[in-house]
Amino acid sequence: MTESWFALYPPVGGGRGAYSRMVAELREHGHCHLPALAGRDSRFAETAAARFTDLADDLWNQLEAELGLGRSPDRLVLFGFSMGALIATEMAARLQQRGTGAGGLVVAGCPPPHLLAGRAVHTLPDEELTAALAAQGTVPSMVLDDPELLSVMVPVWRADCAAVASHPRRPVVLDCPVHALGGTEDPLAREADVTVWPRLGGAGSSVRLLPGDHAAVLDRQDLMAAAVLAAADRPSEVGARW
């Protein structure tokens, strides 16, 4: 198989539906690998991983299964927002260690791994944890307004936040192009940190900053899809095309 394909990794609490608008666009151009994370979707009954290494190992096994179908790593573009960006970066690093790197990496709303802040929101009581995530503007109101749904989501949020907190703070240097999208007013991914991403990638890496905060970046799934498609089509021209 030589067509482009895409692997999309969700933010904290997200599942396969996190990027529904993006997926609708990307599926017109290639296969979308939407991994199943423990604690949601088809794996709802499982306990979400609270350590990044466990989370990454699980998702790596799922990606390897796709590679086993004959999909080419160098035609793969990895994408993630926030926590998903860390996962996508880890997958890119493992592919590189395997000997055949990915075709490209697109990250949004996230600082590079070695610049992650030492936030410990996973240790907060349920109400404070919920308030902290709600303040980011990325939690749907339907969840916040439904006590039963909220009781289901809080353990998943807590595990995801713990996984992020346990991520090793070490620089990652990739051979593939890295393209980053950030918000000028995002306290979780500061402008100064987001602009470091291209230095960690290969030729053609780029960064784009949008006015707005964390939620504003996530809302621009049109731009994120455009970046992923540009990375798959003409990696050296992404900066000029999204």
Tab-separated table of C-alpha atoms in Angstrom:
chain	number	residue	atom	x	y	z
A	1	MET	CA	0.000	0.000	0.000
A	2	THR	CA	1.455	3.354	-0.979
A	3	GLU	CA	-1.391	5.746	-0.237
A	4	SER	CA	-1.119	8.247	2.579
A	5	TRP	CA	-2.707	7.328	5.881
A	6	PHE	CA	-3.249	9.101	9.157
A	7	ALA	CA	-3.062	8.222	12.859
A	8	LEU	CA	-4.980	10.569	15.164
A	9	TYR	CA	-4.497	10.633	18.938
A	10	PRO	CA	-7.055	12.324	21.231
A	11	PRO	CA	-6.684	14.919	23.999
A	12	VAL	CA	-7.403	14.258	27.678
A	13	GLY	CA	-10.724	12.439	28.008
A	14	GLY	CA	-11.109	12.120	24.256
A	15	GLY	CA	-11.930	9.065	22.213
A	16	ARG	CA	-12.424	8.120	18.603
A	17	GLY	CA	-14.924	10.931	18.092
A	18	ALA	CA	-12.596	13.707	19.275
A	19	TYR	CA	-11.737	14.813	15.746
A	20	SER	CA	-14.959	13.999	13.901
A	21	ARG	CA	-14.717	17.023	11.609
A	22	MET	CA	-11.108	16.260	10.748
A	23	VAL	CA	-11.801	12.604	10.113
A	24	ALA	CA	-14.602	13.412	7.678
A	25	GLU	CA	-12.099	15.395	5.610
A	26	LEU	CA	-9.122	13.069	5.960
A	27	ARG	CA	-11.037	9.923	5.014
A	28	GLU	CA	-11.483	11.342	1.533
A	29	HIS	CA	-7.709	11.160	1.133
A	30	GLY	CA	-6.616	8.022	2.956
A	31	HIS	CA	-7.097	5.554	5.778
A	32	CYS	CA	-7.565	6.963	9.300
A	33	HIS	CA	-6.187	4.967	12.213
A	34	LEU	CA	-8.285	5.890	15.255
A	35	PRO	CA	-6.922	3.885	18.183
A	36	ALA	CA	-9.131	2.688	21.011
A	37	LEU	CA	-7.983	3.956	24.399
A	38	ALA	CA	-8.855	2.107	27.588
A	39	GLY	CA	-11.769	3.630	29.470
A	40	ARG	CA	-13.692	4.829	26.422
A	41	ASP	CA	-15.368	3.719	23.191
A	42	SER	CA	-15.144	-0.058	22.654
A	43	ARG	CA	-12.884	-0.348	25.721
A	44	PHE	CA	-15.222	1.481	28.078
A	45	ALA	CA	-15.100	-1.261	30.717
A	46	GLU	CA	-11.303	-1.130	30.993
A	47	THR	CA	-9.394	1.103	33.392
A	48	ALA	CA	-7.662	3.999	31.655
A	49	ALA	CA	-3.858	3.931	31.821
A	50	ALA	CA	-2.426	6.321	34.409
A	51	ARG	CA	1.217	5.979	33.321
A	52	PHE	CA	2.406	7.362	30.014
A	53	THR	CA	4.605	4.361	29.277
A	54	ASP	CA	1.634	1.996	29.659
A	55	LEU	CA	-0.541	4.212	27.475
A	56	ALA	CA	2.152	4.465	24.813
A	57	ASP	CA	2.860	0.720	24.820
A	58	ASP	CA	-0.835	-0.015	24.296
A	59	LEU	CA	-1.173	2.437	21.411
A	60	TRP	CA	2.101	1.304	19.861
A	61	ASN	CA	0.743	-2.244	19.698
A	62	GLN	CA	-2.304	-0.937	17.843
A	63	LEU	CA	-0.146	1.014	15.411
A	64	GLU	CA	2.060	-2.014	14.801
A	65	ALA	CA	-1.073	-3.976	13.884
A	66	GLU	CA	-1.774	-1.403	11.156
A	67	LEU	CA	1.805	-1.682	9.916
A	68	GLY	CA	1.325	-5.435	9.813
A	69	LEU	CA	-1.370	-4.915	7.190
A	70	GLY	CA	1.269	-3.564	4.838
A	71	ARG	CA	0.768	0.137	5.410
A	72	SER	CA	3.954	2.106	4.784
A	73	PRO	CA	5.400	4.095	7.729
A	74	ASP	CA	6.812	6.750	5.431
A	75	ARG	CA	3.300	7.463	4.109
A	76	LEU	CA	1.957	7.941	7.626
A	77	VAL	CA	1.207	11.345	9.136
A	78	LEU	CA	0.727	11.307	12.910
A	79	PHE	CA	-1.468	13.911	14.598
A	80	GLY	CA	-2.466	14.840	18.118
A	81	PHE	CA	-3.819	17.723	20.170
A	82	SER	CA	-2.590	18.299	23.746
A	83	MET	CA	-2.141	14.816	25.287
A	84	GLY	CA	-2.605	13.411	21.805
A	85	ALA	CA	0.387	15.415	20.595
A	86	LEU	CA	2.602	13.728	23.190
A	87	ILE	CA	1.331	10.317	22.111
A	88	ALA	CA	1.816	11.091	18.413
A	89	THR	CA	5.358	12.284	19.142
A	90	GLU	CA	6.126	9.080	21.028
A	91	MET	CA	4.797	7.012	18.126
A	92	ALA	CA	7.011	8.986	15.719
A	93	ALA	CA	10.041	8.368	17.949
A	94	ARG	CA	9.338	4.633	18.145
A	95	LEU	CA	8.917	4.399	14.380
A	96	GLN	CA	12.269	6.134	13.971
A	97	GLN	CA	13.919	3.729	16.411
A	98	ARG	CA	12.372	0.885	14.432
A	99	GLY	CA	14.314	2.021	11.394
A	100	THR	CA	11.605	3.569	9.214
A	101	GLY	CA	10.335	6.933	10.384
A	102	ALA	CA	6.918	8.438	9.800
A	103	GLY	CA	6.213	10.714	6.870
A	104	GLY	CA	5.339	13.590	9.178
A	105	LEU	CA	4.110	14.706	12.596
A	106	VAL	CA	1.514	17.420	13.234
A	107	VAL	CA	1.038	18.597	16.832
A	108	ALA	CA	-1.363	21.160	18.272
A	109	GLY	CA	-1.977	22.781	21.642
A	110	CYS	CA	1.048	21.220	23.317
A	111	PRO	CA	4.621	22.130	24.272
A	112	PRO	CA	7.470	19.773	23.366
A	113	PRO	CA	7.904	16.941	25.909
A	114	HIS	CA	10.983	18.443	27.573
A	115	LEU	CA	9.129	21.719	28.187
A	116	LEU	CA	6.042	20.222	29.831
A	117	ALA	CA	4.983	22.043	32.983
A	118	GLY	CA	4.862	20.056	36.193
A	119	ARG	CA	1.077	20.284	36.618
A	120	ALA	CA	-0.450	17.831	39.065
A	121	VAL	CA	-4.150	18.338	38.335
A	122	HIS	CA	-4.684	14.577	38.597
A	123	THR	CA	-4.197	14.876	42.362
A	124	LEU	CA	-7.067	17.356	42.788
A	125	PRO	CA	-10.436	16.380	44.281
A	126	ASP	CA	-13.091	15.522	41.694
A	127	GLU	CA	-14.780	18.926	41.701
A	128	GLU	CA	-11.503	20.825	41.404
A	129	LEU	CA	-10.235	18.529	38.661
A	130	THR	CA	-13.451	19.060	36.725
A	131	ALA	CA	-13.245	22.820	37.225
A	132	ALA	CA	-9.627	22.900	36.051
A	133	LEU	CA	-10.461	21.053	32.831
A	134	ALA	CA	-13.660	23.036	32.285
A	135	ALA	CA	-11.651	26.256	32.540
A	136	GLN	CA	-9.690	25.148	29.475
A	137	GLY	CA	-12.915	25.269	27.470
A	138	THR	CA	-12.430	21.818	25.956
A	139	VAL	CA	-14.999	19.878	28.018
A	140	PRO	CA	-18.435	19.719	26.309
A	141	SER	CA	-21.231	21.346	28.297
A	142	MET	CA	-23.313	18.180	27.866
A	143	VAL	CA	-20.768	16.397	30.066
A	144	LEU	CA	-20.613	19.123	32.697
A	145	ASP	CA	-24.414	19.256	32.889
A	146	ASP	CA	-24.905	15.505	33.293
A	147	PRO	CA	-23.921	14.191	36.767
A	148	GLU	CA	-24.060	10.556	35.637
A	149	LEU	CA	-21.856	11.162	32.612
A	150	LEU	CA	-19.553	13.309	34.716
A	151	SER	CA	-19.065	10.470	37.196
A	152	VAL	CA	-17.950	8.268	34.307
A	153	MET	CA	-15.584	10.823	32.815
A	154	VAL	CA	-13.771	12.009	35.953
A	155	PRO	CA	-11.760	8.763	36.401
A	156	VAL	CA	-10.758	8.900	32.724
A	157	TRP	CA	-9.691	12.543	33.014
A	158	ARG	CA	-7.739	11.749	36.168
A	159	ALA	CA	-5.909	8.842	34.540
A	160	ASP	CA	-5.129	10.840	31.395
A	161	CYS	CA	-3.806	13.783	33.409
A	162	ALA	CA	-1.691	11.402	35.495
A	163	ALA	CA	-0.302	9.864	32.306
A	164	VAL	CA	0.682	13.295	30.999
A	165	ALA	CA	2.270	14.181	34.346
A	166	SER	CA	4.355	10.990	34.195
A	167	HIS	CA	5.706	11.718	30.706
A	168	PRO	CA	9.531	11.812	30.717
A	169	ARG	CA	10.833	15.384	30.376
A	170	ARG	CA	13.420	14.633	27.718
A	171	PRO	CA	14.034	16.197	24.295
A	172	VAL	CA	12.839	14.255	21.280
A	173	VAL	CA	14.661	14.775	17.983
A	174	LEU	CA	12.962	13.431	14.870
A	175	ASP	CA	14.067	13.014	11.283
A	176	CYS	CA	10.559	13.577	9.896
A	177	PRO	CA	9.115	17.095	9.489
A	178	VAL	CA	7.258	18.387	12.555
A	179	HIS	CA	4.471	20.933	12.147
A	180	ALA	CA	3.031	22.706	15.192
A	181	LEU	CA	-0.127	24.734	15.741
A	182	GLY	CA	-0.563	26.858	18.854
A	183	GLY	CA	-2.578	29.680	20.355
A	184	THR	CA	-1.056	33.012	21.299
A	185	GLU	CA	-3.032	33.010	24.569
A	186	ASP	CA	-2.837	29.326	25.462
A	187	PRO	CA	-1.516	28.975	29.042
A	188	LEU	CA	-1.018	25.226	28.570
A	189	ALA	CA	1.140	25.587	25.467
A	190	ARG	CA	2.870	28.935	25.580
A	191	GLU	CA	3.871	30.618	22.352
A	192	ALA	CA	7.560	30.495	23.290
A	193	ASP	CA	7.330	26.734	23.813
A	194	VAL	CA	5.269	25.915	20.719
A	195	THR	CA	7.787	27.679	18.486
A	196	VAL	CA	10.451	25.196	19.632
A	197	TRP	CA	8.762	22.271	17.871
A	198	PRO	CA	10.266	22.855	14.383
A	199	ARG	CA	13.763	22.627	15.874
A	200	LEU	CA	12.990	19.052	16.889
A	201	GLY	CA	12.019	17.901	13.399
A	202	GLY	CA	13.535	17.392	9.988
A	203	ALA	CA	13.675	19.637	6.939
A	204	GLY	CA	10.462	21.492	6.171
A	205	SER	CA	9.250	21.678	9.796
A	206	SER	CA	6.983	24.627	10.559
A	207	VAL	CA	4.857	26.390	13.171
A	208	ARG	CA	1.698	28.461	13.002
A	209	LEU	CA	0.240	30.552	15.814
A	210	LEU	CA	-3.417	31.523	16.025
A	211	PRO	CA	-5.031	34.203	18.159
A	212	GLY	CA	-6.771	32.554	21.079
A	213	ASP	CA	-6.452	30.029	23.875
A	214	HIS	CA	-6.380	26.247	24.195
A	215	ALA	CA	-10.014	25.787	23.172
A	216	ALA	CA	-9.619	28.111	20.191
A	217	VAL	CA	-6.874	25.893	18.790
A	218	LEU	CA	-8.948	22.720	19.188
A	219	ASP	CA	-11.854	24.421	17.446
A	220	ARG	CA	-9.783	24.887	14.274
A	221	GLN	CA	-10.054	21.334	13.053
A	222	ASP	CA	-10.153	22.720	9.528
A	223	LEU	CA	-6.617	24.045	9.903
A	224	MET	CA	-5.418	20.904	11.616
A	225	ALA	CA	-6.810	18.780	8.795
A	226	ALA	CA	-5.176	21.071	6.236
A	227	ALA	CA	-1.825	20.689	7.981
A	228	VAL	CA	-2.113	16.904	8.051
A	229	LEU	CA	-3.036	16.752	4.369
A	230	ALA	CA	-0.241	19.130	3.420
A	231	ALA	CA	2.230	17.039	5.406
A	232	ALA	CA	1.097	13.954	3.497
A	233	ASP	CA	1.160	15.635	0.094
A	234	ARG	CA	4.115	18.006	0.042
A	235	PRO	CA	5.958	17.981	3.388
A	236	SER	CA	8.361	20.771	2.463
A	237	GLU	CA	5.509	23.173	1.674
A	238	VAL	CA	3.314	22.780	4.756
A	239	GLY	CA	4.232	26.174	6.194
A	240	ALA	CA	3.030	27.890	3.039
A	241	ARG	CA	-0.174	25.871	2.671
A	242	TRP	CA	-1.959	25.895	6.022
